[in-house]
XYZ file of C-alpha atoms in Angstrom:
532
model
C -10.652 -10.087 7.234
C -8.086 -8.010 9.073
C -5.476 -5.736 7.477
C -2.600 -7.410 9.330
C -3.531 -10.727 7.721
C -3.317 -9.166 4.244
C 0.035 -7.537 4.979
C 1.501 -10.850 6.115
C 0.264 -12.566 2.973
C 1.771 -9.787 0.841
C 5.095 -10.304 2.555
C 5.011 -13.994 1.679
C 4.122 -13.222 -1.922
C 7.013 -10.803 -2.395
C 9.820 -12.835 -0.869
C 12.161 -13.442 -3.828
C 15.623 -14.582 -4.822
C 17.890 -12.678 -7.159
C 17.798 -13.650 -10.828
C 18.241 -12.136 -14.286
C 15.561 -13.463 -16.620
C 13.263 -11.952 -19.214
C 9.732 -13.172 -19.765
C 7.424 -12.381 -22.673
C 3.636 -12.000 -22.769
C 1.440 -11.786 -25.856
C -2.311 -11.966 -25.430
C -2.838 -12.793 -29.102
C -0.184 -15.424 -29.845
C 0.919 -16.632 -26.404
C 0.115 -19.736 -24.385
C 0.535 -20.184 -20.639
C 1.919 -23.680 -21.206
C 4.975 -22.098 -22.873
C 8.125 -21.248 -20.915
C 7.658 -17.504 -21.652
C 11.359 -16.930 -22.411
C 10.986 -15.669 -25.984
C 8.334 -14.032 -28.110
C 7.763 -17.318 -29.928
C 7.190 -19.021 -26.566
C 5.349 -16.163 -24.878
C 2.790 -16.528 -22.119
C -0.751 -15.423 -22.884
C -1.446 -13.839 -19.463
C 0.576 -11.356 -17.485
C -0.207 -13.228 -14.295
C 1.618 -16.308 -15.597
C 4.778 -14.214 -16.013
C 4.387 -12.654 -12.576
C 4.238 -16.153 -11.096
C 7.727 -16.818 -12.505
C 9.679 -13.614 -11.878
C 12.237 -12.850 -9.204
C 14.081 -9.682 -8.277
C 16.101 -8.412 -11.247
C 13.831 -9.963 -13.882
C 11.959 -8.208 -16.693
C 8.572 -8.795 -18.318
C 7.935 -7.586 -21.867
C 4.237 -7.319 -22.771
C 2.630 -6.970 -26.204
C -0.406 -4.813 -26.898
C -3.741 -5.998 -25.537
C -6.103 -5.752 -22.577
C -4.908 -7.713 -19.563
C -7.179 -8.449 -16.585
C -5.958 -9.475 -13.125
C -7.012 -12.982 -12.172
C -5.141 -13.860 -8.975
C -6.148 -12.685 -5.519
C -3.520 -12.020 -2.843
C -4.959 -14.944 -0.875
C -7.591 -17.614 -1.457
C -9.587 -17.104 1.754
C -9.825 -14.653 4.607
C -8.999 -15.627 8.186
C -12.527 -16.998 8.708
C -12.080 -19.306 5.734
C -14.382 -17.388 3.419
C -13.203 -17.301 -0.203
C -12.141 -13.919 -1.536
C -14.132 -12.651 -4.495
C -12.546 -11.942 -7.852
C -12.682 -8.253 -6.968
C -9.575 -8.875 -4.844
C -7.654 -9.908 -7.959
C -4.670 -7.668 -8.683
C -1.347 -7.624 -10.496
C 1.113 -7.909 -7.597
C 4.521 -6.660 -8.785
C 7.496 -7.937 -6.751
C 10.289 -5.581 -5.768
C 13.078 -5.245 -8.306
C 10.993 -6.396 -11.292
C 10.663 -4.263 -14.431
C 7.559 -4.362 -16.647
C 7.665 -2.977 -20.187
C 4.524 -2.605 -22.308
C 4.031 -1.256 -25.818
C 5.302 -4.090 -28.000
C 3.454 -4.912 -31.241
C 1.199 -7.925 -31.513
C 3.449 -9.183 -34.326
C 6.518 -9.181 -32.065
C 8.955 -11.964 -32.918
C 12.276 -13.122 -31.552
C 14.024 -10.270 -33.369
C 11.826 -7.604 -31.747
C 13.708 -5.611 -29.145
C 13.231 -2.291 -27.432
C 13.584 -0.450 -30.748
C 10.382 -2.165 -31.901
C 8.416 -0.830 -28.960
C 6.002 2.129 -29.063
C 3.829 2.400 -25.986
C 1.633 5.149 -27.418
C 0.723 3.183 -30.569
C 0.711 -0.357 -29.170
C -1.394 0.337 -26.118
C -0.950 -2.234 -23.415
C -3.845 -1.961 -20.984
C -4.041 -3.291 -17.451
C -7.727 -3.077 -16.609
C -9.875 -3.744 -13.564
C -13.028 -3.994 -15.689
C -13.336 -7.754 -15.330
C -16.534 -7.984 -17.395
C -15.545 -5.258 -19.887
C -18.853 -3.493 -19.356
C -18.037 -0.167 -17.671
C -20.178 2.813 -18.572
C -19.379 6.506 -18.815
C -18.668 8.681 -15.797
C -17.628 5.816 -13.482
C -20.841 3.858 -13.898
C -21.318 0.069 -13.829
C -18.040 -0.450 -11.956
C -19.456 -2.328 -8.959
C -17.878 -5.593 -10.099
C -14.422 -4.186 -10.951
C -11.275 -5.095 -9.048
C -10.406 -3.008 -6.006
C -6.850 -2.471 -7.258
C -5.447 -3.092 -10.703
C -1.761 -3.022 -9.704
C -0.315 -3.592 -6.239
C 3.272 -2.866 -5.167
C 4.607 -3.892 -1.773
C 7.901 -2.714 -0.228
C 9.252 -1.547 -3.576
C 12.232 0.684 -4.221
C 13.596 2.443 -7.308
C 14.623 -0.890 -8.875
C 10.920 -1.580 -9.513
C 9.673 -0.129 -12.807
C 6.327 -0.022 -14.615
C 6.865 1.396 -18.114
C 4.565 1.671 -21.121
C 1.050 0.796 -19.903
C -2.433 2.216 -19.545
C -3.824 1.421 -16.095
C -7.554 1.838 -15.763
C -10.900 0.842 -14.262
C -9.966 0.111 -10.657
C -12.707 0.682 -8.093
C -11.531 0.873 -4.469
C -14.879 0.933 -2.703
C -14.495 -1.852 -0.143
C -16.982 -1.029 2.651
C -14.990 -2.339 5.633
C -11.205 -2.243 5.321
C -9.809 1.318 5.099
C -6.758 -0.016 3.254
C -8.971 -1.162 0.401
C -10.204 2.371 -0.273
C -6.908 3.725 -1.638
C -5.143 3.473 -4.968
C -7.536 1.713 -7.290
C -5.243 2.136 -10.316
C -1.865 1.561 -8.669
C -1.457 1.080 -4.939
C 2.039 1.053 -3.439
C 2.373 0.099 0.237
C 5.493 -0.224 2.359
C 6.221 -0.863 6.002
C 9.933 -0.568 5.275
C 12.238 2.426 4.883
C 10.989 3.524 1.445
C 8.284 3.229 -1.165
C 10.032 4.517 -4.264
C 8.781 2.696 -7.366
C 9.550 4.160 -10.788
C 6.601 4.892 -13.086
C 7.334 5.828 -16.688
C 5.401 6.201 -19.937
C 2.021 5.532 -18.353
C -1.562 6.645 -18.792
C -3.437 6.254 -15.514
C -7.100 6.992 -16.137
C -10.660 6.136 -15.268
C -10.030 4.856 -11.749
C -12.250 5.615 -8.749
C -11.756 5.236 -5.003
C -13.773 6.045 -1.912
C -10.527 7.067 -0.205
C -7.480 8.765 -1.725
C -5.208 8.443 -4.741
C -7.589 6.825 -7.206
C -4.983 6.891 -9.964
C -1.934 6.161 -7.806
C -1.659 5.906 -4.041
C 1.787 5.564 -2.474
C 2.111 4.983 1.282
C 5.035 4.169 3.543
C 5.795 4.387 7.233
C 8.957 6.325 6.377
C 9.960 7.948 3.038
C 7.634 8.011 0.029
C 9.703 9.192 -2.936
C 8.477 7.631 -6.201
C 9.965 8.745 -9.513
C 7.309 9.520 -12.131
C 8.124 10.555 -15.700
C 6.334 10.884 -19.052
C 3.054 9.960 -17.402
C -0.532 11.185 -17.636
C -2.994 11.102 -14.734
C -6.425 11.883 -16.126
C -10.103 11.377 -15.335
C -9.623 9.716 -11.957
C -11.931 10.319 -9.000
C -11.311 10.058 -5.236
C -13.787 10.521 -2.429
C -11.130 12.004 -0.155
C -7.631 13.164 -1.227
C -5.740 13.291 -4.506
C -7.907 12.322 -7.446
C -4.980 11.596 -9.731
C -2.201 10.902 -7.255
C -1.804 10.746 -3.459
C 1.598 10.341 -1.796
C 1.796 9.619 1.941
C 5.077 9.384 3.854
C 5.048 9.200 7.634
C 8.461 10.888 7.693
C 9.058 12.253 4.200
C 6.882 12.771 1.138
C 9.016 13.726 -1.846
C 7.874 12.376 -5.208
C 9.772 13.482 -8.304
C 7.593 14.361 -11.306
C 9.121 15.093 -14.705
C 7.129 15.510 -17.928
C 3.812 14.734 -16.246
C 0.245 15.795 -17.031
C -2.391 15.805 -14.290
C -5.788 16.708 -15.749
C -9.493 16.143 -15.397
C -9.231 14.486 -11.983
C -11.488 15.145 -9.001
C -11.455 14.665 -5.237
C -12.768 16.231 -2.059
C -9.318 17.791 -1.399
C -6.480 17.977 -3.894
C -8.365 17.363 -7.109
C -5.218 16.639 -9.105
C -2.677 15.623 -6.464
C -2.232 15.360 -2.695
C 1.129 15.022 -0.957
C 1.480 14.532 2.826
C 4.262 13.963 5.345
C 3.324 13.472 8.966
C 6.605 14.428 10.638
C 9.634 15.600 8.640
C 9.092 17.194 5.233
C 6.824 17.424 2.217
C 9.174 18.330 -0.633
C 8.009 17.112 -4.045
C 9.938 18.102 -7.160
C 8.192 19.190 -10.375
C 9.830 19.646 -13.790
C 7.817 20.201 -16.985
C 4.483 19.439 -15.334
C 1.038 20.518 -16.533
C -1.795 20.542 -13.980
C -5.115 21.621 -15.484
C -8.841 21.040 -15.413
C -8.924 19.338 -12.001
C -11.706 19.813 -9.449
C -11.758 19.721 -5.647
C -15.020 19.943 -3.787
C -13.182 21.589 -0.901
C -9.502 22.685 -1.014
C -6.850 22.684 -3.747
C -8.252 22.102 -7.177
C -4.820 21.383 -8.640
C -2.168 20.451 -6.036
C -2.402 20.079 -2.235
C 0.924 19.884 -0.325
C 0.627 19.245 3.416
C 2.707 18.391 6.479
C 1.353 17.788 9.966
C 4.566 18.446 11.910
C 7.277 19.171 9.335
C 8.065 21.747 6.682
C 6.526 22.065 3.246
C 9.181 22.862 0.651
C 8.359 21.837 -2.914
C 10.576 22.759 -5.854
C 8.367 23.683 -8.800
C 10.156 24.450 -12.066
C 8.753 25.078 -15.562
C 5.298 24.002 -14.526
C 1.887 25.214 -15.694
C -1.072 25.157 -13.288
C -4.258 26.485 -14.867
C -7.987 25.911 -15.201
C -8.356 24.104 -11.867
C -11.194 24.760 -9.442
C -11.645 24.395 -5.676
C -14.816 24.892 -3.677
C -17.541 23.084 -5.564
C -18.743 22.819 -1.981
C -16.967 23.601 1.272
C -14.177 26.048 2.064
C -12.651 26.339 -1.376
C -9.125 27.686 -0.785
C -6.335 27.473 -3.351
C -7.723 26.760 -6.775
C -4.312 26.037 -8.290
C -1.728 25.329 -5.563
C -2.355 24.964 -1.828
C 0.566 24.538 0.616
C 0.150 24.185 4.376
C 2.532 23.346 7.224
C 0.374 22.864 10.314
C 3.089 23.630 12.891
C 6.217 24.491 10.870
C 7.281 26.488 7.797
C 5.892 26.439 4.264
C 8.468 27.752 1.789
C 7.759 26.584 -1.755
C 10.381 27.382 -4.402
C 8.620 28.362 -7.623
C 10.765 28.914 -10.728
C 9.900 29.540 -14.396
C 6.295 28.624 -13.624
C 2.815 29.823 -14.625
C -0.065 29.607 -12.146
C -2.904 31.320 -13.961
C -6.679 31.384 -14.245
C -7.601 28.921 -11.525
C -10.698 29.429 -9.396
C -11.583 29.128 -5.714
C -13.798 30.773 -3.146
C -10.586 32.279 -1.721
C -7.083 32.445 -3.235
C -7.781 31.504 -6.829
C -4.248 30.534 -7.773
C -1.940 30.083 -4.793
C -2.487 29.789 -1.042
C 0.498 29.257 1.256
C 0.235 28.762 5.047
C 2.957 28.000 7.578
C 2.333 28.208 11.319
C 5.980 29.208 11.870
C 6.375 31.075 8.613
C 4.956 31.407 5.135
C 7.975 32.103 2.939
C 7.430 31.351 -0.737
C 10.433 31.984 -2.994
C 8.997 32.917 -6.379
C 11.332 33.770 -9.236
C 10.755 34.266 -12.975
C 7.162 33.109 -12.608
C 3.681 34.363 -13.448
C 0.876 34.033 -10.896
C -2.319 35.847 -11.783
C -3.242 36.465 -8.124
C 0.030 38.382 -7.782
C 0.388 40.321 -11.036
C 1.218 43.983 -10.704
C -1.647 44.988 -13.012
C -4.988 43.528 -11.830
C -6.643 44.382 -15.151
C -4.631 41.559 -16.730
C -6.141 38.851 -14.543
C -8.658 38.087 -17.292
C -5.843 37.878 -19.813
C -5.188 34.396 -21.237
C -1.615 33.683 -22.359
C -2.331 30.164 -23.665
C -3.511 28.959 -27.061
C -6.742 27.518 -25.630
C -7.354 28.055 -21.907
C -10.466 26.353 -20.544
C -12.780 28.021 -18.056
C -12.143 26.467 -14.608
C -15.912 26.267 -14.103
C -15.838 23.420 -16.649
C -13.577 21.248 -14.456
C -13.129 18.335 -14.382
C -11.967 18.397 -17.982
C -8.954 17.353 -20.031
C -9.687 19.889 -22.782
C -7.449 22.837 -23.598
C -4.091 23.712 -25.088
C -1.715 25.283 -22.573
C 1.134 26.054 -24.906
C 1.945 29.776 -25.094
C 0.410 31.795 -27.858
C 2.874 32.975 -30.503
C 4.559 36.250 -29.517
C 3.166 35.873 -25.990
C 4.996 38.578 -24.061
C 4.285 37.320 -20.541
C 5.693 33.812 -21.091
C 8.105 33.586 -24.015
C 11.750 34.134 -23.017
C 10.672 35.241 -19.525
C 12.348 32.430 -17.571
C 15.862 31.951 -16.277
C 18.151 29.309 -17.760
C 19.811 29.050 -14.347
C 16.917 26.976 -13.044
C 16.873 24.504 -15.943
C 18.732 21.287 -15.052
C 21.250 20.100 -17.621
C 19.248 16.900 -18.008
C 16.042 18.761 -18.923
C 16.687 19.206 -22.637
C 13.066 18.982 -23.832
C 9.773 20.551 -22.826
C 6.563 18.662 -22.054
C 5.817 18.308 -25.775
C 9.261 16.854 -26.468
C 10.536 20.015 -28.174
C 13.794 21.791 -27.224
C 13.436 23.163 -23.699
C 15.417 26.304 -24.472
C 14.610 27.945 -27.803
C 15.839 31.380 -28.874
C 18.484 31.512 -26.105
C 16.178 32.016 -23.101
C 13.782 29.507 -21.597
C 10.060 30.243 -21.535
C 8.111 29.965 -18.331
C 5.638 27.116 -17.987
C 5.717 23.513 -19.160
C 5.918 24.291 -22.882
C 8.472 26.134 -25.005
C 7.371 28.247 -27.956
C 9.315 27.098 -31.024
C 9.065 30.410 -32.901
C 11.745 33.043 -32.717
C 10.701 35.818 -30.369
C 9.671 39.199 -31.715
C 8.641 42.184 -29.683
C 5.000 41.781 -28.756
C 2.515 44.394 -27.643
C 0.414 43.224 -24.732
C -2.673 45.143 -25.798
C -2.797 43.437 -29.201
C -2.701 40.013 -27.575
C -5.179 40.424 -24.778
C -8.404 38.466 -25.086
C -10.322 41.106 -23.112
C -10.703 44.579 -24.609
C -12.710 47.630 -23.603
C -12.645 50.721 -25.790
C -14.696 53.610 -27.208
C -15.286 54.133 -30.912
C -17.844 56.043 -32.962
C -19.691 57.254 -29.886
C -20.203 53.729 -28.482
C -18.582 51.574 -25.837
C -17.176 48.266 -27.144
C -16.482 45.191 -25.034
C -14.707 42.135 -26.449
C -14.398 39.043 -24.214
C -13.538 35.365 -24.672
C -15.856 34.135 -21.938
C -19.291 35.148 -20.657
C -18.924 38.026 -18.205
C -20.906 40.557 -16.211
C -20.191 44.088 -17.445
C -20.737 46.961 -14.997
C -20.554 50.573 -16.155
C -20.104 53.339 -13.577
C -20.282 57.106 -13.916
C -17.419 59.313 -12.791
C -19.336 59.717 -9.509
C -19.316 55.950 -8.893
C -22.995 55.472 -9.745
C -23.878 52.225 -11.533
C -25.188 53.322 -14.929
C -25.715 49.936 -16.525
C -25.130 46.240 -15.808
C -25.392 43.564 -18.471
C -24.475 39.872 -18.758
C -22.712 39.308 -22.069
C -21.772 36.116 -23.932
C -18.314 35.713 -25.425
C -17.749 37.972 -28.400
C -17.822 41.708 -29.189
C -20.691 43.915 -28.046
C -21.435 47.589 -28.755
C -23.174 49.491 -25.946
C -24.705 52.894 -26.560
C -24.044 55.517 -23.865
C -24.314 59.309 -23.607
C -21.101 61.255 -23.986
C -18.977 61.289 -20.862
C -16.345 59.580 -18.746
C -17.106 56.034 -17.556
C -15.449 53.249 -15.607
C -16.103 49.743 -16.943
C -15.413 46.480 -15.078
C -15.759 42.826 -16.020
C -16.736 40.425 -13.241
C -15.821 43.041 -10.633
C -12.219 43.278 -11.852
C -10.364 46.590 -11.698
C -12.257 49.110 -13.817
C -11.035 50.533 -17.134
C -11.501 54.257 -17.801
C -13.262 55.077 -21.095
C -14.246 58.407 -22.714
C -17.355 58.442 -24.915
C -17.338 61.276 -27.435
C -20.343 62.257 -29.547
């Protein structure tokens, strides 16, 4: 079956008339013979509601697990029937879906009775409900759970978990992208709105396993209060891939991208072919993602245009690039092949990522590499190299453990490198809360990173907070570390006196009296006097 045939069929499926109706779906109490226009007359399947909607309509969905059942066509152009793996939830342009309603919803239940985090509403590609751990037993899952075609900002998906898509079709390249949500447009934009979502456990042979957005012109989706986690792509963007032939400018606010993996761009990949790659990040946490090659966290790329992201109050940590391959840019990787790369980084922490080269941030522009970094903390660029093994978060996870969703990246109390170190100038008036939903500005000055400490600031002393310490006491050398490390001890003449691999914890090392230089993992050495 040819791609052009599928695109034509999609066009037929999404031709709509304007209307203003609301349809209700309840897997527990509904019936598809109902009219679906109230909770008491709800449909039982989401597909039944999608068959009824037109542009401007809404669908309200109660908690449950909903499986796609309708393919985009019955047969291919040779007359062969399409398998159930082609089944998908095709969302027409201008339709709004709201999940998170309780199973007991009645005709008096409105939006105030909705809680998407408690009443999980799951759109799943696991047709037989038999998936195993670590993306196993998914051979019979749908290629795409949700499909959007020629959608703009009037299209909304709000309050769902989207999981278990498997885009592994062996022939059509278009069936290798976006196994969770796939948005495609041959029109001027592809700008759907995604809100209050968990997109997890999707896998694709191509890019954007969690969410793939492609358009021949401007790809500018709006994504808020959403988690991309534990998705896996064979090519680009494990959690999210955004492709715009002319412009690629997604807006992310209050988003977590964690535990995803891909060949390039473990967490996210963003590409424009001609004009500009300029995503916007507010209150975003990118951690624990893995790329086999480049960009463990975020990969921003333009073939012929500029790369100019705006990254504000974002935390990028614990990501890893280079499991195999080149391994540049463990945290953030920006490249403009023929133009200028000038990311604007404000109130942001990029810390403790890992790569073969450029652990935290790598920026390349053929016509200029001009990052504008203000009120931000990037461990590759700190003035004091001895602090690169310093961990300013409550529970930072070793990037060697990626992919992982573990960790707590809120600042430690009295953390002197983060708390009150931002600039309120860069905080939009609409950004009143941090990623945890707490006040974005506490104690008069905004913190840097995605989270705001909610304790009044007191003067901290960096040395009392560091989680790496080297000192002499009682005639011995003491080393305290939070992670396993290689300790190298040099004499004043530069001769290696001792080398030892230590586990996390505190270790006493006996040495003769004298002056020594001690390094951890080849970091800048600390001078220590041993007195007897």
